[in-house]
Amino acid sequence: MLLRILFITALFYLIPNIIGYNQAQAYFYFAEEEEVAEPEKLDEDKKLLSKSIQRSDIKIVKPVSSFEQQKQDLTHYLSDSNTQSIKAGDGEYIIIEETSSTQNNKGVAILIPDWQQGVANPKAINFLRKKLPDAGWSTISVQSPNKPINYPSAASTKEERIEQNKTALMPYKNKLKSLVTAVMEKANNYPGIFLVITEGSQAAMLIDLYTKNQSLLPAALITLSAGMYSEVENDSLAKNMAMSELPVLDLILKKDRNTVIKNAMLRKKYVNKELKADYRQKSLHNMVPGYYPEQTLLTEINGWLKTIGW
């Protein structure tokens, strides 16, 4: 009996030691395997480093210009409408044509948005593109060229700013002239007169264009928040508008940019001085800054066109 007790006690003592020894063996076995595997990983890392990409091998793709992005968006999202591309000078532009939906065709309205704005601009142009055909006007919405590079100038002296602005705007004026000429050829395919509705800096550029190229004059011009970003160009806009024989509806907003309101007051001053009869300036009430109240805008345009005989 005593021997059995001693034998069982010895087993309880030896078994944990045997298990611990086996576990230790297993641990050292795996540790040895890991130690063997580490040099292999180092060799792979060395190979990868030897095949590292050189900076000269990296090709950086230029970002797509906003002008090209607008073209892609127009052809993609407005594929069901009458989108076309026209060539003007060295450039290619997207236009959208909408025919009059009434029996009495008054003519064609050419819609030109501001710089960096698309023809589907929700602030005013897109609404007019859809609604003017119901009032008897066919519409041609034109993609605007990109804003001139380096305008406005940030030079330290006034003389330098004037010269640099003149240099920056000259190529743009040539582009705009080619574009307007090409769009006018399209407008000649429609019956009736043609008028131009434009906004922002584009309006100022068109006034300058019409002053120097009388053959491009439309029957009437409607401007939305017209104005430039430099003092000399705004003064030139006010003088040219006052001296022009072109009928002008000059619309601004109550909640417009301070520079727009200031420049509108300057235009009003020159127009009153020259006693320009076929000019009307109107400030429209708006809830959202920069956005024209749609029905009020349409009412003002139709009402003014009737007063000048259209």
Coordinates of C-alpha atoms in Angstrom, one line a residue:
M1 CA 0.0 0.0 0.0
L2 CA 2.8 2.3 0.9
L3 CA 4.6 1.5 -2.4
R4 CA 1.4 2.5 -4.4
I5 CA 1.2 5.8 -2.6
L6 CA 4.9 6.5 -3.4
F7 CA 4.4 5.5 -7.0
I8 CA 1.4 7.8 -7.5
T9 CA 3.2 10.7 -5.8
A10 CA 6.2 10.3 -8.1
L11 CA 3.9 10.3 -11.2
F12 CA 2.3 13.6 -10.1
Y13 CA 5.7 15.0 -9.6
L14 CA 7.2 13.9 -12.9
I15 CA 4.3 14.5 -15.3
P16 CA 4.4 18.4 -15.0
N17 CA 8.2 18.4 -15.5
I18 CA 7.9 16.2 -18.6
I19 CA 5.2 18.4 -20.1
G20 CA 7.1 21.5 -19.3
Y21 CA 10.2 20.1 -21.0
N22 CA 8.2 19.2 -24.2
Q23 CA 6.8 22.7 -24.2
A24 CA 10.2 24.2 -23.9
Q25 CA 11.4 22.0 -26.7
A26 CA 8.5 23.2 -28.9
Y27 CA 9.3 26.8 -28.0
F28 CA 12.9 26.5 -28.9
Y29 CA 12.0 24.6 -32.1
F30 CA 9.8 27.4 -33.3
A31 CA 12.3 30.0 -32.2
E32 CA 15.0 28.3 -34.2
E33 CA 12.7 28.3 -37.2
E34 CA 12.0 32.0 -36.8
E35 CA 15.6 32.8 -36.4
V36 CA 16.3 30.8 -39.7
A37 CA 13.5 32.7 -41.5
E38 CA 14.7 36.2 -40.6
P39 CA 17.7 36.2 -43.0
E40 CA 15.4 35.2 -45.8
K41 CA 13.2 38.3 -45.2
L42 CA 16.3 40.5 -45.1
D43 CA 17.4 39.2 -48.5
E44 CA 13.9 40.0 -49.9
D45 CA 14.0 43.5 -48.5
K46 CA 17.4 44.0 -50.0
K47 CA 16.1 42.9 -53.4
L48 CA 13.2 45.3 -53.2
L49 CA 15.5 48.2 -52.2
S50 CA 17.7 47.4 -55.2
K51 CA 14.7 47.7 -57.4
S52 CA 13.4 51.0 -55.9
I53 CA 11.8 53.5 -58.3
Q54 CA 13.9 56.4 -59.3
R55 CA 12.4 60.0 -59.2
S56 CA 13.1 60.3 -62.9
D57 CA 10.9 57.3 -63.6
I58 CA 7.8 58.9 -62.0
K59 CA 5.5 60.5 -64.5
I60 CA 3.2 63.3 -63.1
V61 CA 0.1 63.7 -65.2
K62 CA -1.0 67.4 -65.6
P63 CA -4.4 68.2 -64.1
V64 CA -7.3 68.6 -66.5
S65 CA -8.2 72.3 -67.1
S66 CA -11.6 73.6 -65.8
F67 CA -12.5 74.4 -69.5
E68 CA -12.0 70.8 -70.5
Q69 CA -13.9 69.5 -67.5
Q70 CA -16.8 71.7 -68.4
K71 CA -16.8 70.3 -72.0
Q72 CA -16.8 66.7 -70.7
D73 CA -19.6 67.4 -68.2
L74 CA -21.7 69.1 -70.8
T75 CA -21.4 66.3 -73.4
H76 CA -22.0 63.7 -70.6
Y77 CA -24.9 65.1 -68.6
L78 CA -26.6 67.0 -71.4
S79 CA -26.3 64.4 -74.1
D80 CA -30.0 64.3 -74.8
S81 CA -30.2 68.1 -75.5
N82 CA -28.9 69.8 -78.6
T83 CA -25.3 70.0 -77.7
Q84 CA -22.8 70.8 -80.4
S85 CA -19.2 71.8 -80.7
I86 CA -18.0 74.8 -82.8
K87 CA -14.6 75.9 -83.8
A88 CA -13.6 79.5 -83.1
G89 CA -10.0 80.5 -83.9
D90 CA -7.7 77.8 -82.3
G91 CA -10.3 76.7 -79.8
E92 CA -13.3 74.4 -79.7
Y93 CA -16.4 75.3 -77.7
I94 CA -19.6 73.6 -76.6
I95 CA -22.9 75.3 -77.5
I96 CA -26.5 74.2 -76.6
E97 CA -29.3 75.1 -79.0
E98 CA -33.0 75.3 -78.0
T99 CA -35.6 76.2 -80.5
S100 CA -38.6 78.4 -79.8
S101 CA -41.7 76.5 -78.7
T102 CA -44.2 79.1 -79.9
Q103 CA -45.7 79.9 -83.3
N104 CA -44.4 83.5 -83.1
N105 CA -40.6 83.3 -83.3
K106 CA -39.2 86.5 -82.1
G107 CA -35.5 85.7 -82.7
V108 CA -32.6 84.1 -81.0
A109 CA -31.1 84.9 -77.6
I110 CA -27.3 84.2 -77.2
L111 CA -26.5 83.3 -73.6
I112 CA -22.9 83.7 -72.5
P113 CA -22.0 83.0 -68.9
D114 CA -19.3 84.6 -66.8
W115 CA -15.7 83.4 -66.6
Q116 CA -15.3 79.9 -65.1
Q117 CA -19.1 79.4 -65.2
G118 CA -20.8 76.7 -67.3
V119 CA -23.8 77.1 -69.6
A120 CA -25.8 75.1 -67.0
N121 CA -25.0 77.7 -64.4
P122 CA -27.9 77.8 -62.0
K123 CA -27.6 81.4 -61.0
A124 CA -29.5 82.7 -64.1
I125 CA -28.3 81.4 -67.4
N126 CA -29.6 77.8 -67.1
F127 CA -33.1 79.1 -66.2
L128 CA -33.2 81.5 -69.1
R129 CA -32.0 78.7 -71.4
K130 CA -35.0 76.6 -70.5
K131 CA -37.7 79.4 -70.2
L132 CA -37.0 81.8 -73.1
P133 CA -38.2 79.3 -75.7
D134 CA -41.6 79.4 -74.1
A135 CA -41.6 83.2 -74.7
G136 CA -40.8 82.8 -78.4
W137 CA -37.0 83.0 -78.3
S138 CA -34.7 80.3 -79.6
T139 CA -31.5 80.2 -77.4
I140 CA -27.8 79.4 -78.1
S141 CA -25.9 78.9 -74.8
V142 CA -22.2 79.3 -75.3
Q143 CA -19.3 77.9 -73.2
S144 CA -17.1 80.8 -72.1
P145 CA -13.3 80.8 -72.5
N146 CA -11.3 80.5 -69.4
K147 CA -10.5 83.5 -67.3
P148 CA -7.3 85.3 -68.6
I149 CA -4.1 84.2 -66.9
N150 CA -2.5 86.7 -64.6
Y151 CA -5.5 88.9 -64.4
P152 CA -6.0 91.0 -62.3
S153 CA -2.4 92.0 -61.8
A154 CA -0.9 92.0 -58.3
A155 CA 1.9 94.4 -59.1
S156 CA 3.0 97.0 -56.5
T157 CA 2.5 100.1 -58.6
K158 CA -0.6 101.4 -60.5
E159 CA 1.3 101.8 -63.7
E160 CA 2.6 98.2 -63.6
R161 CA -0.9 96.9 -62.9
I162 CA -2.4 98.8 -65.8
E163 CA 0.2 97.5 -68.2
Q164 CA 0.1 93.9 -67.0
N165 CA -3.8 93.9 -67.1
K166 CA -3.7 95.2 -70.7
T167 CA -1.2 92.5 -71.7
A168 CA -3.2 89.7 -70.0
L169 CA -6.6 90.8 -71.5
M170 CA -5.4 91.2 -75.1
P171 CA -5.3 87.4 -76.0
Y172 CA -8.6 86.9 -74.4
K173 CA -10.2 89.7 -76.5
N174 CA -9.0 87.9 -79.6
K175 CA -10.5 84.6 -78.4
L176 CA -13.8 86.3 -77.6
K177 CA -14.0 88.0 -81.0
S178 CA -13.5 84.7 -82.8
L179 CA -16.1 83.0 -80.6
V180 CA -18.8 85.7 -81.0
T181 CA -18.2 85.7 -84.8
A182 CA -18.7 81.9 -84.9
V183 CA -21.9 82.1 -82.8
M184 CA -23.3 84.9 -84.9
E185 CA -23.0 82.6 -88.0
K186 CA -25.2 80.1 -86.1
A187 CA -27.6 82.8 -85.1
N188 CA -28.1 83.8 -88.7
N189 CA -29.8 80.4 -89.3
Y190 CA -32.8 81.6 -87.1
P191 CA -35.5 84.0 -88.1
G192 CA -35.9 87.4 -86.3
I193 CA -33.4 89.5 -84.4
F194 CA -30.8 88.3 -82.0
L195 CA -30.0 89.6 -78.6
V196 CA -27.2 88.8 -76.1
I197 CA -27.6 88.0 -72.4
T198 CA -24.3 87.8 -70.5
E199 CA -23.0 88.1 -67.0
G200 CA -20.1 89.4 -64.9
S201 CA -16.8 90.1 -66.5
Q202 CA -17.9 88.7 -69.8
A203 CA -20.4 91.5 -70.1
A204 CA -17.7 94.1 -69.7
M205 CA -15.5 92.3 -72.3
L206 CA -18.4 92.2 -74.8
I207 CA -19.1 96.0 -74.4
D208 CA -15.5 96.6 -75.3
L209 CA -15.7 94.2 -78.3
Y210 CA -18.9 95.9 -79.6
T211 CA -17.4 99.3 -79.3
K212 CA -14.5 98.4 -81.6
N213 CA -16.5 96.0 -83.9
Q214 CA -19.8 97.5 -84.9
S215 CA -20.5 94.7 -87.3
L216 CA -20.9 92.3 -84.4
L217 CA -23.6 94.4 -82.6
P218 CA -26.7 92.6 -81.5
A219 CA -30.2 94.1 -81.5
A220 CA -30.0 94.4 -77.7
L221 CA -27.8 93.5 -74.8
I222 CA -28.8 92.3 -71.3
T223 CA -26.1 92.3 -68.6
L224 CA -26.3 90.5 -65.2
S225 CA -24.0 91.8 -62.5
A226 CA -21.5 93.3 -65.0
G227 CA -18.1 94.4 -63.8
M228 CA -14.3 93.8 -64.0
Y229 CA -11.7 93.3 -61.3
S230 CA -9.7 96.4 -62.1
E231 CA -10.4 100.1 -61.8
V232 CA -9.3 101.1 -65.3
E233 CA -11.4 98.4 -67.0
N234 CA -14.5 99.3 -65.0
D235 CA -14.2 103.0 -65.9
S236 CA -13.8 102.0 -69.6
L237 CA -16.9 99.8 -69.3
A238 CA -19.0 102.7 -67.9
K239 CA -17.8 105.1 -70.6
N240 CA -18.3 102.6 -73.5
M241 CA -21.8 101.6 -72.3
A242 CA -22.8 105.3 -72.1
M243 CA -21.5 106.2 -75.5
S244 CA -22.8 103.1 -77.3
E245 CA -26.0 103.2 -79.3
L246 CA -26.8 99.6 -78.3
P247 CA -29.9 99.2 -76.1
V248 CA -28.8 97.9 -72.7
L249 CA -30.7 96.4 -69.8
D250 CA -28.3 96.5 -66.9
L251 CA -29.4 94.2 -64.1
I252 CA -27.8 93.8 -60.7
L253 CA -28.9 92.3 -57.3
K254 CA -29.8 93.9 -54.0
K255 CA -27.5 91.3 -52.4
D256 CA -24.7 91.5 -54.9
R257 CA -20.9 91.9 -54.5
N258 CA -19.9 95.4 -53.3
T259 CA -17.7 95.9 -56.4
V260 CA -20.7 95.1 -58.7
I261 CA -22.9 97.7 -56.9
K262 CA -20.2 100.3 -57.0
N263 CA -19.5 99.8 -60.7
A264 CA -23.3 99.9 -61.4
M265 CA -23.4 103.4 -59.8
L266 CA -20.5 104.5 -62.0
R267 CA -22.3 103.3 -65.1
K268 CA -25.5 105.1 -64.1
K269 CA -23.5 108.3 -63.6
Y270 CA -22.0 108.2 -67.1
V271 CA -25.3 107.2 -68.8
N272 CA -27.1 110.1 -67.2
K273 CA -24.3 112.5 -68.3
E274 CA -24.7 111.2 -71.9
L275 CA -28.5 111.1 -71.8
K276 CA -28.6 107.6 -73.1
A277 CA -32.3 106.9 -73.8
D278 CA -32.3 103.2 -74.5
Y279 CA -30.7 102.2 -71.2
R280 CA -32.4 100.8 -68.1
Q281 CA -30.7 99.8 -64.8
K282 CA -32.6 97.7 -62.3
S283 CA -31.7 96.2 -59.0
L284 CA -33.6 93.0 -58.3
H285 CA -34.5 91.7 -54.8
N286 CA -32.9 88.3 -54.1
M287 CA -32.8 85.9 -51.1
V288 CA -29.6 84.0 -51.9
P289 CA -26.5 86.2 -52.7
G290 CA -25.5 85.9 -56.3
Y291 CA -28.6 84.1 -57.5
Y292 CA -31.2 85.9 -59.6
P293 CA -34.9 85.5 -58.7
E294 CA -36.1 83.4 -61.6
Q295 CA -39.6 84.7 -62.4
T296 CA -38.7 88.3 -61.6
L297 CA -35.7 88.1 -63.9
L298 CA -37.9 86.7 -66.8
T299 CA -40.5 89.4 -66.2
E300 CA -38.0 92.2 -66.3
I301 CA -36.4 90.9 -69.5
N302 CA -39.8 90.4 -71.3
G303 CA -41.0 93.8 -70.1
W304 CA -37.9 95.7 -71.2
L305 CA -37.9 94.0 -74.6
K306 CA -41.5 95.1 -75.2
T307 CA -40.6 98.7 -74.4
I308 CA -37.9 98.8 -77.1
G309 CA -40.3 97.1 -79.6
W310 CA -39.6 93.4 -79.3

